[in-house]
Amino acid sequence: MINIEKTTLNAFDCLYEESELVVYGAPFDGTTSFRPGTRFGPAYIRNDFLGLETYSPYLDMDLREFKLHDSGNVYIPIGNTEKALDNIYDTAKKIVEDGKVPFLLGGEHLVTYPAFRAVYEKYPDIYLLHFDAHTDLRDFFFGEKLSHATVIKRCWDLLGDGRIYQFGIRSGEKSEFAWSDSHTIMERYTISTIKEVVEVLKNKNVYITIDLDVLDPAVVPGTGTPEPGGVGFKELMEAIHMLKDVNIVGMDIVELSPQYDTTGASTAVACKLLRELTLTALKK
Amino acid sequence: MINIEKTTLNAFDCLYEESELVVYGAPFDGTTSFRPGTRFGPAYIRNDFLGLETYSPYLDMDLREFKLHDSGNVYIPIGNTEKALDNIYDTAKKIVEDGKVPFLLGGEHLVTYPAFRAVYEKYPDIYLLHFDAHTDLRDFFFGEKLSHATVIKRCWDLLGDGRIYQFGIRSGEKSEFAWSDSHTIMERYTISTIKEVVEVLKNKNVYITIDLDVLDPAVVPGTGTPEPGGVGFKELMEAIHMLKDVNIVGMDIVELSPQYDTTGASTAVACKLLRELTLTALKK
Amino acid sequence: MINIEKTTLNAFDCLYEESELVVYGAPFDGTTSFRPGTRFGPAYIRNDFLGLETYSPYLDMDLREFKLHDSGNVYIPIGNTEKALDNIYDTAKKIVEDGKVPFLLGGEHLVTYPAFRAVYEKYPDIYLLHFDAHTDLRDFFFGEKLSHATVIKRCWDLLGDGRIYQFGIRSGEKSEFAWSDSHTIMERYTISTIKEVVEVLKNKNVYITIDLDVLDPAVVPGTGTPEPGGVGFKELMEAIHMLKDVNIVGMDIVELSPQYDTTGASTAVACKLLRELTLTALKK
Amino acid sequence: MINIEKTTLNAFDCLYEESELVVYGAPFDGTTSFRPGTRFGPAYIRNDFLGLETYSPYLDMDLREFKLHDSGNVYIPIGNTEKALDNIYDTAKKIVEDGKVPFLLGGEHLVTYPAFRAVYEKYPDIYLLHFDAHTDLRDFFFGEKLSHATVIKRCWDLLGDGRIYQFGIRSGEKSEFAWSDSHTIMERYTISTIKEVVEVLKNKNVYITIDLDVLDPAVVPGTGTPEPGGVGFKELMEAIHMLKDVNIVGMDIVELSPQYDTTGASTAVACKLLRELTLTALKK
Amino acid sequence: MINIEKTTLNAFDCLYEESELVVYGAPFDGTTSFRPGTRFGPAYIRNDFLGLETYSPYLDMDLREFKLHDSGNVYIPIGNTEKALDNIYDTAKKIVEDGKVPFLLGGEHLVTYPAFRAVYEKYPDIYLLHFDAHTDLRDFFFGEKLSHATVIKRCWDLLGDGRIYQFGIRSGEKSEFAWSDSHTIMERYTISTIKEVVEVLKNKNVYITIDLDVLDPAVVPGTGTPEPGGVGFKELMEAIHMLKDVNIVGMDIVELSPQYDTTGASTAVACKLLRELTLTALKK
Amino acid sequence: MINIEKTTLNAFDCLYEESELVVYGAPFDGTTSFRPGTRFGPAYIRNDFLGLETYSPYLDMDLREFKLHDSGNVYIPIGNTEKALDNIYDTAKKIVEDGKVPFLLGGEHLVTYPAFRAVYEKYPDIYLLHFDAHTDLRDFFFGEKLSHATVIKRCWDLLGDGRIYQFGIRSGEKSEFAWSDSHTIMERYTISTIKEVVEVLKNKNVYITIDLDVLDPAVVPGTGTPEPGGVGFKELMEAIHMLKDVNIVGMDIVELSPQYDTTGASTAVACKLLRELTLTALKK
């Protein structure tokens, strides 16, 4: 069992100052209601990333051609949600203020909120692209405003209507789906509209948040709440490749709970998405 | 490890008397020839069902809008196959006689036989829809007439020719496939004919039995005999949604062996099918 | 994987009003710094308790001879430590005020604090017997006063010097061991002084808290922080049996993280201790 | 864990006709009430036996010096308890009639009954030495006379009072312990009386049945019902070595459920006991 | 999971002399750079093959209609790569010289080299069909010429340009992909060109090597280096069925690391491919 | 799954130049005959070492009071045993020549040979203390001179008679035990003679090699070949504490195969031994 790690992500070994994109981890799972364990996400990704080629035949690009930095994990004071989110915010804020693209590795989905907020403050005209099985549009969950189940609603508090695109959504309460009808642009079950969306958002500033449970549990069983009926890996990867036409200013991959999938396949998926997203964001 | 459970299925908390559909479990795996463990199926389903939304965006229906009851598990006297089957029969008999739809959670596939027989006695004009990787059409298995490998043959003993539709079948002895040619309507490998079948059976009384190994092992590895080359989850769910046009008078989901899939994905599949089948059966 | 449970502990099926001892669970692991999972403790114990005989040949007593109640789990609002502790306190308070012995199943060790406080308020002359691998005497941990690593220090805040007996301690910071020299009565590594301690405390009011990691990891590997060099099962059970001569007014068993031990042996240990402790407390 | 594919027990490769001791397996777990899986016992033992030296430094004897045969597994018709027991009886009968020592590998404890009966018929003056955590003295279990929980009572039906010695017993119903007081010679918890017992039984015919759960779950977690507080490995091995002074005419090792202990340690224990028992029985 | 102990592949029980196709195993993983374990491949396949029907409904053929032999495993001297490969070569050589089709079960991919070389020497006009996630075209790996990552380059040393067809390739270094452009015929990601390739190679001598990681990790997680984005099981099986029109003179299935997939699904895939490949090769 | 790691052992963060003791890892398992995986030993130890207190209450010493360095892992060229051993030798040689104590983390037991040889060359009057379940005294194993099963024989090639003390030995071939009678000083099964041995070797130069399987599998199930009947953890720790009176000039801990013990208990044992050995070696 990995408790904690200091390893640097392979090929993300450029100095911070010289880098154009910075990965940072947030091993936080403090509001996870059922199966905890996303705190182990960044450690497993960093370890298994060594087994992945740095070259993408899909994009004919190699991570080694770019200036990338891994700044390690944000300090998470156990049991203090507010403080943990503040620390994530501070890290994201610094990266984005320094003119670099912040790429967050979760942790549970709530970590997206402070990370997104920091990026939003720099780019108030930003759009949010949200890939997930769940709506995440509750206002409260277990009595709390800040939760993995409310995180997109909190982002909407910042953005307002029409600026959030949701893909692959297949689970939520009836009221969440109803609310989304007039506040977000939601594609249920699939991500077939991505091409049109990219055309609409061409060259616009975009933040991408990928909850790995948007993928079918056959592809990523290592997550807190497996939701059968998800999208396939190739489907998601092709969608990611289309994003080269928007201006990606921030990203995250969340909800990997690697210890539930002892085969390592779920972590391998997270690693490959990390590579493809990074290269897509840096594509000229 | 769950040994046994008393939990009631979430949202199936109506009184028996008022309910229109009743779930009951049969933790029986007494004739399992290789890997035992389907006895744990009902317990895992009940536990993990709590993590599933009661609302189906696919059908725009919510379990909470219906009168549903979970009557717990049938008593299984260990080591006495006949008595176990009798108890399952008695429970199914009472439910169906009380004018409710019985929905059985296995257990191995043999539990279908007494459950189906009880429903058949009420609706002698019934059709059987069988989703499975295996033919289950042997006459004897390990010298026994009552076995998971003979269960559909036993149902045929009641129904005779032309009343059993089989889908997704991809494994069996040569003689079983040959026999089926003149006695059942079998679609091999896939379930693409379901639409036509539903049209033929429109408004007719139907019993549905789903052996989870009809799905590909990538989707449900938690089963006794994984058979690669199965159907996908969406494929099966869409087939289920089409069944709204027949008159479902009994159902079961069997062969979940949850402890083999430590990720929980297999159980999540069973839970979602339970929700979608229940709502489909109750759809007006 | 068990997510949550409603099962009642076998043989703890008396009405609350008539009971003399009440078990309650606190599935809380909010300050766990490394491996989370003690939230699953109460569920696994309740499930596996069914496999344990209610009769103890050691004490020649049977749980069925007593009036015992299982009040289920305290509601734990995820991500809100303070509120969670308040709820535990409220439950303990009610039980103890109603003249019954409260027996708490954790959860991480921090749950002892509110439970103990409620009992302490009723019995201000109480002594605390603490079985653990760790000192748990820090004043702060990760910047927080309330933590699994500070819990006995918090109890000392209530009791003051000379009222806390610690057994089996083998891990902590140098300063914690030094502090204990003048504030608690600590037996390192073993529990061989228990007989003398019981004589000193004869007929006095005592609260017992058992962190399962006091036992060697060979006996209980299913815990967050395995500490080799612990006591054996028989050693601990014999110590427990000696406690019949003190007046037990409150108890807990904490830090079972059952999912790390897939053999079920760790949970079996917790179950047997629960039986023996209950019978010892009720012995006349 | 499979090391290599080999079906016959290493060093048990003598022809049946020439052998003095014959191992046979009974992969039967048909009356197991909780966790099934002892059906995998013989297979795991045969596989892992290859990793064990054939030489015992304790006894300074080597299996290769003796004429040993492994006759494989008895055919177990799934779901038919009576037939399964008959087959075990037939195999044991033949071996004992041919003047060889039968050594059975279970399977659940019920397999002892037919094996013992066959040996008893040849040696009606036989004594039974029973090592177990459980009394196994019920008359009925789940309504059945033949069960893993009644097996020693069934042997008593043959032997009558004073011919059964029980060691390490620590779990059962109150009435079972009471019954044993006047019908069997039971040592609770430990096996410290073995020396005296051997003196009493010197040169007498003895059958030995070892339920692996007599060992502490720290030593053998891979069993159906772990019972903390058991004996240690060295304790049991020393007891076995003392048995060289009785005349061992039959043996079994039962209740290994190897798949619950993924470390392989439980199977390693069974293998070493098999070696030491075999050599002890053949010692002149 | 071991179902039953049986060393010879079920239905491959013909005498060597009379057989037309011979399976042999090479439990070698000596150059595996990350997760070892392919040494367990042949053992798991032989065990679980018993759970697979010998009849293929896809081809309407039964293994029992053919003369098949399983010659067991090649002796692998641990820690001596050269000697291990020599032994594999010798076995393959004998089989092919005796006019039979050799079918190798790995083991890591390096085992293909000696097996292929032996077949190549008999059929110097041979073509190699290579299904894999990885290019395997490095010249050196960890400083060694003989490695799982160089194996196809080594085969090219024998064959030269235009004789190697690669399918499903999705991972490698940039230089490997570049090199392949002028030396092999590579289809990236998919196997959709198989039909055309078969037409080109009609009736020609062909060796088939299947690295199981060509399949998506959702299908075969039990492999050393899971590479998301692979082909589906049906896709691969249909490709195999098309191969009936070439003259298959040698085959292998490699890189199953079964212990990483505790569900058994990965091994089930290997078993079914073994059946379908065998029948396809023998189809007239 | 950890593939590789760069983490530095907690509290071993002094500069190499200033350090008095240096830890180095050798993730080599190239001659492992059965279950591979000791290559993961160093990575797991480094990760889990963070969860261990740096203070030892047994010795009242803290790692932070000493100058310790962790030089990471020796480069292991996969598949080339000779080269791997050379690299280990080179690292050990440099450390010992620089006047520091080398402390090796294996890997399989063969890694001891080059490490010991380097230390022996500096201290030709050295004694070897060997804690193990196995004799490791074969001359050849699988035809190779360099093997985990021959490693102590290779050390004897350097040292000659009377300079090797073996403790806890309980497995080997008859001829190995016989050979040891006149060449090494062997204590079988236990380590009760350690006190006398230390007196004999007082202030002499000593190399200590601990094969973790000297401990009982209940304590360390995470090893390649579990051998029941081993020593307890406290027994070994007390023996280690006695070694403060010899002059420790080199050490190793080998044969941890951490992935077989998913509870983490085996790794926790290795970590605590590493702490106690380090402090004992540095005690004045």
Short mmCIF file of N, CA and C in Angstrom, two decimals, chain B residues 86-184:
data_model
loop_
_atom_site.label_atom_id
_atom_site.label_comp_id
_atom_site.label_asym_id
_atom_site.label_seq_id
_atom_site.Cartn_x
_atom_site.Cartn_y
_atom_site.Cartn_z
N ASP B 86 -37.92 -25.92 -2.91
CA ASP B 86 -39.30 -25.86 -2.41
C ASP B 86 -39.57 -24.52 -1.73
N ASN B 87 -38.63 -24.07 -0.93
CA ASN B 87 -38.82 -22.81 -0.23
C ASN B 87 -38.91 -21.63 -1.20
N ILE B 88 -38.10 -21.68 -2.24
CA ILE B 88 -38.16 -20.61 -3.26
C ILE B 88 -39.51 -20.64 -3.94
N TYR B 89 -39.94 -21.84 -4.27
CA TYR B 89 -41.25 -21.99 -4.91
C TYR B 89 -42.36 -21.42 -4.02
N ASP B 90 -42.34 -21.75 -2.75
CA ASP B 90 -43.38 -21.28 -1.84
C ASP B 90 -43.45 -19.76 -1.80
N THR B 91 -42.29 -19.13 -1.73
CA THR B 91 -42.26 -17.67 -1.66
C THR B 91 -42.80 -17.06 -2.95
N ALA B 92 -42.31 -17.58 -4.09
CA ALA B 92 -42.78 -17.06 -5.38
C ALA B 92 -44.29 -17.26 -5.51
N LYS B 93 -44.71 -18.44 -5.10
CA LYS B 93 -46.14 -18.79 -5.20
C LYS B 93 -47.01 -17.79 -4.45
N LYS B 94 -46.60 -17.49 -3.21
CA LYS B 94 -47.40 -16.58 -2.42
C LYS B 94 -47.45 -15.19 -3.06
N ILE B 95 -46.30 -14.71 -3.53
CA ILE B 95 -46.25 -13.37 -4.12
C ILE B 95 -47.14 -13.29 -5.35
N VAL B 96 -47.02 -14.29 -6.19
CA VAL B 96 -47.78 -14.24 -7.44
C VAL B 96 -49.27 -14.44 -7.17
N GLU B 97 -49.59 -15.28 -6.20
CA GLU B 97 -51.00 -15.49 -5.85
C GLU B 97 -51.61 -14.23 -5.25
N ASP B 98 -50.78 -13.44 -4.58
CA ASP B 98 -51.26 -12.19 -4.00
C ASP B 98 -51.33 -11.07 -5.03
N GLY B 99 -51.09 -11.43 -6.31
CA GLY B 99 -51.27 -10.45 -7.37
C GLY B 99 -50.13 -9.47 -7.56
N LYS B 100 -48.98 -9.85 -7.06
CA LYS B 100 -47.81 -8.98 -7.19
C LYS B 100 -46.80 -9.60 -8.15
N VAL B 101 -45.87 -8.77 -8.61
CA VAL B 101 -44.81 -9.27 -9.49
C VAL B 101 -43.62 -9.74 -8.63
N PRO B 102 -43.27 -11.01 -8.72
CA PRO B 102 -42.10 -11.49 -7.97
C PRO B 102 -40.80 -11.23 -8.74
N PHE B 103 -39.82 -10.71 -8.05
CA PHE B 103 -38.51 -10.41 -8.65
C PHE B 103 -37.44 -11.07 -7.78
N LEU B 104 -36.84 -12.12 -8.32
CA LEU B 104 -35.90 -12.94 -7.56
C LEU B 104 -34.45 -12.52 -7.79
N LEU B 105 -33.67 -12.44 -6.72
CA LEU B 105 -32.24 -12.22 -6.81
C LEU B 105 -31.52 -13.50 -6.41
N GLY B 106 -30.76 -14.09 -7.39
CA GLY B 106 -29.99 -15.32 -7.07
C GLY B 106 -28.68 -14.94 -6.45
N GLY B 107 -27.90 -15.95 -6.08
CA GLY B 107 -28.05 -17.35 -6.32
C GLY B 107 -27.68 -17.77 -7.74
N GLU B 108 -27.45 -19.08 -7.83
CA GLU B 108 -27.12 -19.67 -9.11
C GLU B 108 -28.38 -19.80 -9.95
N HIS B 109 -28.21 -20.20 -11.22
CA HIS B 109 -29.34 -20.15 -12.14
C HIS B 109 -30.44 -21.16 -11.79
N LEU B 110 -30.11 -22.21 -11.09
CA LEU B 110 -31.14 -23.20 -10.78
C LEU B 110 -32.34 -22.59 -10.03
N VAL B 111 -32.10 -21.52 -9.29
CA VAL B 111 -33.21 -20.90 -8.53
C VAL B 111 -34.33 -20.42 -9.43
N THR B 112 -34.02 -20.22 -10.71
CA THR B 112 -35.05 -19.77 -11.64
C THR B 112 -36.17 -20.79 -11.77
N TYR B 113 -35.82 -22.06 -11.69
CA TYR B 113 -36.82 -23.10 -11.95
C TYR B 113 -38.02 -23.05 -11.00
N PRO B 114 -37.83 -23.12 -9.69
CA PRO B 114 -39.02 -23.05 -8.82
C PRO B 114 -39.73 -21.70 -8.91
N ALA B 115 -38.97 -20.62 -9.10
CA ALA B 115 -39.59 -19.30 -9.20
C ALA B 115 -40.46 -19.21 -10.44
N PHE B 116 -39.91 -19.71 -11.54
CA PHE B 116 -40.65 -19.68 -12.80
C PHE B 116 -41.88 -20.57 -12.72
N ARG B 117 -41.71 -21.74 -12.11
CA ARG B 117 -42.83 -22.68 -12.04
C ARG B 117 -44.03 -22.07 -11.32
N ALA B 118 -43.75 -21.35 -10.24
CA ALA B 118 -44.84 -20.72 -9.50
C ALA B 118 -45.57 -19.69 -10.36
N VAL B 119 -44.80 -18.92 -11.12
CA VAL B 119 -45.42 -17.90 -11.98
C VAL B 119 -46.17 -18.57 -13.13
N TYR B 120 -45.59 -19.61 -13.67
CA TYR B 120 -46.19 -20.36 -14.76
C TYR B 120 -47.56 -20.93 -14.36
N GLU B 121 -47.66 -21.41 -13.14
CA GLU B 121 -48.93 -22.00 -12.68
C GLU B 121 -50.04 -20.96 -12.65
N LYS B 122 -49.67 -19.71 -12.40
CA LYS B 122 -50.67 -18.64 -12.43
C LYS B 122 -50.96 -18.21 -13.86
N TYR B 123 -49.90 -18.19 -14.69
CA TYR B 123 -50.03 -17.72 -16.08
C TYR B 123 -49.57 -18.82 -17.05
N PRO B 124 -50.38 -19.85 -17.24
CA PRO B 124 -49.93 -20.98 -18.06
C PRO B 124 -49.64 -20.60 -19.52
N ASP B 125 -50.08 -19.45 -19.94
CA ASP B 125 -49.80 -18.99 -21.32
C ASP B 125 -48.49 -18.20 -21.42
N ILE B 126 -47.69 -18.28 -20.42
CA ILE B 126 -46.49 -17.43 -20.29
C ILE B 126 -45.40 -17.78 -21.29
N TYR B 127 -44.59 -16.77 -21.60
CA TYR B 127 -43.37 -16.96 -22.39
C TYR B 127 -42.16 -16.71 -21.49
N LEU B 128 -41.06 -17.35 -21.84
CA LEU B 128 -39.84 -17.16 -21.06
C LEU B 128 -38.78 -16.49 -21.93
N LEU B 129 -38.27 -15.36 -21.46
CA LEU B 129 -37.17 -14.68 -22.13
C LEU B 129 -35.90 -14.92 -21.32
N HIS B 130 -34.94 -15.52 -21.98
CA HIS B 130 -33.74 -16.02 -21.29
C HIS B 130 -32.49 -15.36 -21.84
N PHE B 131 -31.82 -14.56 -21.02
CA PHE B 131 -30.57 -13.91 -21.41
C PHE B 131 -29.42 -14.62 -20.72
N ASP B 132 -28.46 -15.12 -21.49
CA ASP B 132 -27.44 -15.98 -20.88
C ASP B 132 -26.28 -16.19 -21.86
N ALA B 133 -25.11 -16.53 -21.33
CA ALA B 133 -24.01 -16.98 -22.18
C ALA B 133 -24.19 -18.45 -22.54
N HIS B 134 -24.87 -19.18 -21.69
CA HIS B 134 -24.94 -20.64 -21.81
C HIS B 134 -26.34 -21.11 -22.21
N THR B 135 -26.36 -22.21 -22.92
CA THR B 135 -27.63 -22.78 -23.36
C THR B 135 -28.49 -23.25 -22.18
N ASP B 136 -27.85 -23.84 -21.16
CA ASP B 136 -28.55 -24.40 -19.99
C ASP B 136 -29.62 -25.40 -20.40
N LEU B 137 -29.34 -26.17 -21.45
CA LEU B 137 -30.35 -27.07 -22.00
C LEU B 137 -29.99 -28.55 -21.83
N ARG B 138 -29.03 -28.84 -20.94
CA ARG B 138 -28.72 -30.26 -20.73
C ARG B 138 -29.88 -30.93 -20.00
N ASP B 139 -29.91 -32.21 -20.14
CA ASP B 139 -30.97 -32.94 -19.45
C ASP B 139 -30.46 -33.38 -18.08
N PHE B 140 -29.21 -33.72 -18.02
CA PHE B 140 -28.57 -34.10 -16.77
C PHE B 140 -27.22 -33.38 -16.67
N PHE B 141 -26.76 -33.11 -15.47
CA PHE B 141 -25.43 -32.55 -15.27
C PHE B 141 -24.88 -33.14 -13.99
N PHE B 142 -23.71 -33.73 -14.05
CA PHE B 142 -23.15 -34.45 -12.91
C PHE B 142 -24.17 -35.46 -12.37
N GLY B 143 -24.98 -35.99 -13.31
CA GLY B 143 -25.93 -37.01 -12.93
C GLY B 143 -27.22 -36.50 -12.30
N GLU B 144 -27.38 -35.19 -12.25
CA GLU B 144 -28.56 -34.62 -11.60
C GLU B 144 -29.49 -33.95 -12.63
N LYS B 145 -30.78 -34.07 -12.41
CA LYS B 145 -31.75 -33.40 -13.28
C LYS B 145 -31.87 -31.92 -12.95
N LEU B 146 -31.67 -31.61 -11.67
CA LEU B 146 -31.80 -30.22 -11.22
C LEU B 146 -30.42 -29.61 -11.04
N SER B 147 -30.05 -28.73 -11.95
CA SER B 147 -28.71 -28.15 -11.94
C SER B 147 -28.76 -26.81 -12.66
N HIS B 148 -27.76 -25.98 -12.35
CA HIS B 148 -27.67 -24.69 -13.06
C HIS B 148 -27.52 -24.92 -14.57
N ALA B 149 -27.04 -26.08 -14.97
CA ALA B 149 -26.80 -26.34 -16.39
C ALA B 149 -28.00 -26.96 -17.09
N THR B 150 -29.04 -27.29 -16.33
CA THR B 150 -30.24 -27.93 -16.91
C THR B 150 -31.48 -27.06 -16.75
N VAL B 151 -31.32 -25.90 -16.18
CA VAL B 151 -32.49 -25.17 -15.69
C VAL B 151 -33.47 -24.77 -16.80
N ILE B 152 -32.96 -24.40 -17.97
CA ILE B 152 -33.89 -23.99 -19.03
C ILE B 152 -34.57 -25.23 -19.62
N LYS B 153 -33.88 -26.33 -19.62
CA LYS B 153 -34.51 -27.58 -20.07
C LYS B 153 -35.68 -27.93 -19.13
N ARG B 154 -35.51 -27.71 -17.87
CA ARG B 154 -36.59 -27.97 -16.90
C ARG B 154 -37.77 -27.03 -17.12
N CYS B 155 -37.47 -25.79 -17.50
CA CYS B 155 -38.57 -24.86 -17.80
C CYS B 155 -39.30 -25.31 -19.08
N TRP B 156 -38.52 -25.83 -20.02
CA TRP B 156 -39.12 -26.34 -21.25
C TRP B 156 -40.02 -27.53 -20.95
N ASP B 157 -39.68 -28.34 -19.98
CA ASP B 157 -40.54 -29.44 -19.58
C ASP B 157 -41.96 -28.93 -19.27
N LEU B 158 -42.04 -27.73 -18.75
CA LEU B 158 -43.34 -27.12 -18.44
C LEU B 158 -43.98 -26.50 -19.67
N LEU B 159 -43.15 -25.77 -20.46
CA LEU B 159 -43.70 -24.92 -21.52
C LEU B 159 -43.85 -25.63 -22.86
N GLY B 160 -42.93 -26.52 -23.17
CA GLY B 160 -42.93 -27.12 -24.51
C GLY B 160 -42.30 -26.19 -25.53
N ASP B 161 -42.42 -26.58 -26.81
CA ASP B 161 -41.72 -25.87 -27.89
C ASP B 161 -42.25 -24.46 -28.14
N GLY B 162 -41.30 -23.60 -28.58
CA GLY B 162 -41.68 -22.30 -29.13
C GLY B 162 -42.06 -21.25 -28.11
N ARG B 163 -41.85 -21.54 -26.88
CA ARG B 163 -42.27 -20.57 -25.86
C ARG B 163 -41.06 -19.98 -25.11
N ILE B 164 -39.88 -20.43 -25.48
CA ILE B 164 -38.67 -19.92 -24.82
C ILE B 164 -37.81 -19.18 -25.83
N TYR B 165 -37.51 -17.93 -25.53
CA TYR B 165 -36.62 -17.12 -26.38
C TYR B 165 -35.28 -16.98 -25.64
N GLN B 166 -34.22 -17.32 -26.34
CA GLN B 166 -32.89 -17.24 -25.73
C GLN B 166 -32.03 -16.20 -26.45
N PHE B 167 -31.30 -15.41 -25.68
CA PHE B 167 -30.49 -14.33 -26.26
C PHE B 167 -29.04 -14.39 -25.75
N GLY B 168 -28.13 -14.05 -26.63
CA GLY B 168 -26.73 -13.90 -26.24
C GLY B 168 -25.98 -15.20 -26.03
N ILE B 169 -26.59 -16.32 -26.38
CA ILE B 169 -26.01 -17.64 -26.09
C ILE B 169 -24.72 -17.84 -26.88
N ARG B 170 -23.67 -18.27 -26.20
CA ARG B 170 -22.39 -18.48 -26.91
C ARG B 170 -21.60 -19.66 -26.38
N SER B 171 -22.22 -20.48 -25.54
CA SER B 171 -21.48 -21.61 -24.99
C SER B 171 -22.42 -22.76 -24.66
N GLY B 172 -21.96 -23.97 -25.00
CA GLY B 172 -22.77 -25.15 -24.72
C GLY B 172 -22.20 -26.32 -25.50
N GLU B 173 -22.80 -27.46 -25.32
CA GLU B 173 -22.36 -28.60 -26.10
C GLU B 173 -23.05 -28.56 -27.47
N LYS B 174 -22.42 -29.24 -28.40
CA LYS B 174 -22.97 -29.26 -29.76
C LYS B 174 -24.43 -29.73 -29.75
N SER B 175 -24.69 -30.77 -28.95
CA SER B 175 -26.04 -31.35 -28.92
C SER B 175 -27.07 -30.37 -28.35
N GLU B 176 -26.66 -29.50 -27.46
CA GLU B 176 -27.61 -28.52 -26.92
C GLU B 176 -28.02 -27.52 -27.99
N PHE B 177 -27.02 -27.05 -28.74
CA PHE B 177 -27.36 -26.13 -29.83
C PHE B 177 -28.26 -26.80 -30.85
N ALA B 178 -27.95 -28.06 -31.15
CA ALA B 178 -28.77 -28.80 -32.13
C ALA B 178 -30.21 -28.95 -31.62
N TRP B 179 -30.35 -29.30 -30.36
CA TRP B 179 -31.68 -29.48 -29.77
C TRP B 179 -32.49 -28.19 -29.82
N SER B 180 -31.81 -27.10 -29.55
CA SER B 180 -32.51 -25.82 -29.51
C SER B 180 -33.10 -25.45 -30.86
N ASP B 181 -32.51 -25.94 -31.94
CA ASP B 181 -33.00 -25.58 -33.27
C ASP B 181 -34.48 -25.85 -33.45
N SER B 182 -34.94 -26.93 -32.84
CA SER B 182 -36.35 -27.27 -33.04
C SER B 182 -37.21 -27.08 -31.79
N HIS B 183 -36.65 -26.53 -30.73
CA HIS B 183 -37.44 -26.43 -29.50
C HIS B 183 -37.50 -25.04 -28.88
N THR B 184 -36.45 -24.25 -29.07
CA THR B 184 -36.48 -22.88 -28.54
C THR B 184 -36.15 -21.92 -29.67
#
